[in-house]
Coordinates of C-alpha atoms in Angstrom, one line a residue:
N173 CA -0.1 -0.1 0.0
L174 CA 2.7 2.5 1.0
L175 CA 4.6 2.0 -2.4
L176 CA 1.3 2.5 -4.3
V177 CA 0.4 5.5 -2.7
M178 CA 3.8 7.1 -2.8
G179 CA 4.1 6.1 -6.5
C180 CA 0.8 7.7 -7.3
A181 CA 1.7 10.8 -5.4
F182 CA 5.1 11.0 -7.6
L183 CA 3.2 10.4 -10.8
A184 CA 0.4 13.0 -10.0
G185 CA 3.0 15.5 -8.8
G186 CA 5.2 14.9 -11.9
L187 CA 2.3 15.4 -14.3
F188 CA 1.4 18.8 -13.0
Y189 CA 4.9 20.0 -11.5
P190 CA 7.8 18.6 -13.6
I191 CA 10.5 20.0 -11.1
Q192 CA 9.6 19.6 -7.6
K193 CA 11.3 21.2 -4.6
F194 CA 11.3 20.4 -0.8
N195 CA 12.8 21.8 2.3
Q196 CA 15.5 19.5 3.6
A197 CA 14.9 20.6 7.3
G198 CA 11.2 19.9 7.1
A199 CA 11.8 16.6 5.4
A200 CA 14.3 15.7 8.2
V201 CA 11.7 16.4 11.0
Q202 CA 8.9 14.3 9.1
T203 CA 11.6 11.5 8.7
S204 CA 12.4 11.7 12.5
L205 CA 8.6 11.5 13.3
L206 CA 8.1 8.5 11.1
A207 CA 11.1 6.6 12.6
M208 CA 9.5 7.1 16.0
S209 CA 6.2 5.9 14.8
V210 CA 7.8 2.7 13.4
F211 CA 9.7 2.1 16.7
T212 CA 6.3 2.4 18.6
I213 CA 4.7 0.0 16.6
G214 CA 7.6 -2.3 16.5
L215 CA 8.0 -2.4 20.2
P216 CA 4.7 -4.3 21.2
T217 CA 5.3 -6.6 18.3
I218 CA 8.8 -7.5 19.7
Y219 CA 7.3 -8.1 23.0
V220 CA 4.6 -10.3 21.5
N221 CA 7.3 -12.6 20.1
I222 CA 9.6 -12.7 23.1
L223 CA 7.2 -12.8 25.9
K224 CA 5.5 -16.3 26.7
Q225 CA 4.0 -16.1 30.2
D226 CA 0.6 -14.7 30.9
S227 CA 1.9 -12.3 33.5
E228 CA 4.2 -10.7 31.0
W229 CA 1.2 -10.0 28.7
E230 CA -0.1 -7.2 31.2
H231 CA 3.2 -5.5 31.1
M232 CA 3.1 -5.7 27.3
V233 CA -0.3 -4.0 27.1
T234 CA 0.9 -1.2 29.5
V235 CA 4.0 -0.6 27.5
S236 CA 1.8 -0.6 24.2
R237 CA -0.6 2.0 25.8
L238 CA 2.2 4.3 27.1
A239 CA 3.9 4.0 23.6
S240 CA 0.7 5.0 22.0
I241 CA 0.2 8.1 24.4
A242 CA 3.8 9.0 23.7
V243 CA 3.2 9.1 19.8
L244 CA 0.0 11.0 20.4
G245 CA 2.1 13.6 22.3
L246 CA 4.9 13.7 19.7
Y247 CA 2.2 14.3 17.0
A248 CA 0.6 17.0 19.1
A249 CA 4.2 18.7 19.5
Y250 CA 4.8 18.2 15.7
L251 CA 1.7 20.1 14.8
V252 CA 2.7 23.0 17.1
F253 CA 6.2 22.8 15.5
Q254 CA 4.8 23.0 12.0
L255 CA 2.0 25.4 12.4
K256 CA 3.3 27.7 15.1
T257 CA 6.9 27.9 15.9
H258 CA 8.6 26.9 12.6
V259 CA 6.1 27.8 9.8
H260 CA 9.2 29.0 7.7
L261 CA 10.4 25.4 7.3
F262 CA 7.2 24.2 5.8
Q263 CA 6.3 27.1 3.4
D264 CA 7.2 27.4 -0.2
E265 CA 10.4 29.3 -0.9
S266 CA 8.9 31.5 -3.8
G267 CA 6.3 33.0 -1.3
G268 CA 3.3 32.7 -3.6
E269 CA 2.0 30.8 -6.6
E270 CA 4.2 30.3 -9.7
E271 CA 3.4 32.3 -12.7
E272 CA 3.1 30.8 -16.2
E273 CA 5.7 31.8 -18.6
S274 CA 4.5 33.1 -22.0

């Protein structure tokens, strides 16, 4: 699914905008957020494969819930970062819409 969506996004973007630009700092922030999300999803999966006793399952559920709360907090912090404190990292460098050349 991920490759299909990303490929369709590249195709649609390439049809309308042959040259695409991105801000390296903004992409680094989004990559870090993605890495934290993958770690949070992977942590309970590792616990499920390692833990075999029933008493350890309660601990795994607690860790899973705490990790999901942490990711929710990270996402809220990311929204504040993107929309309030560092807006310039996520804005277009040209400052407006591109004009058509005649």
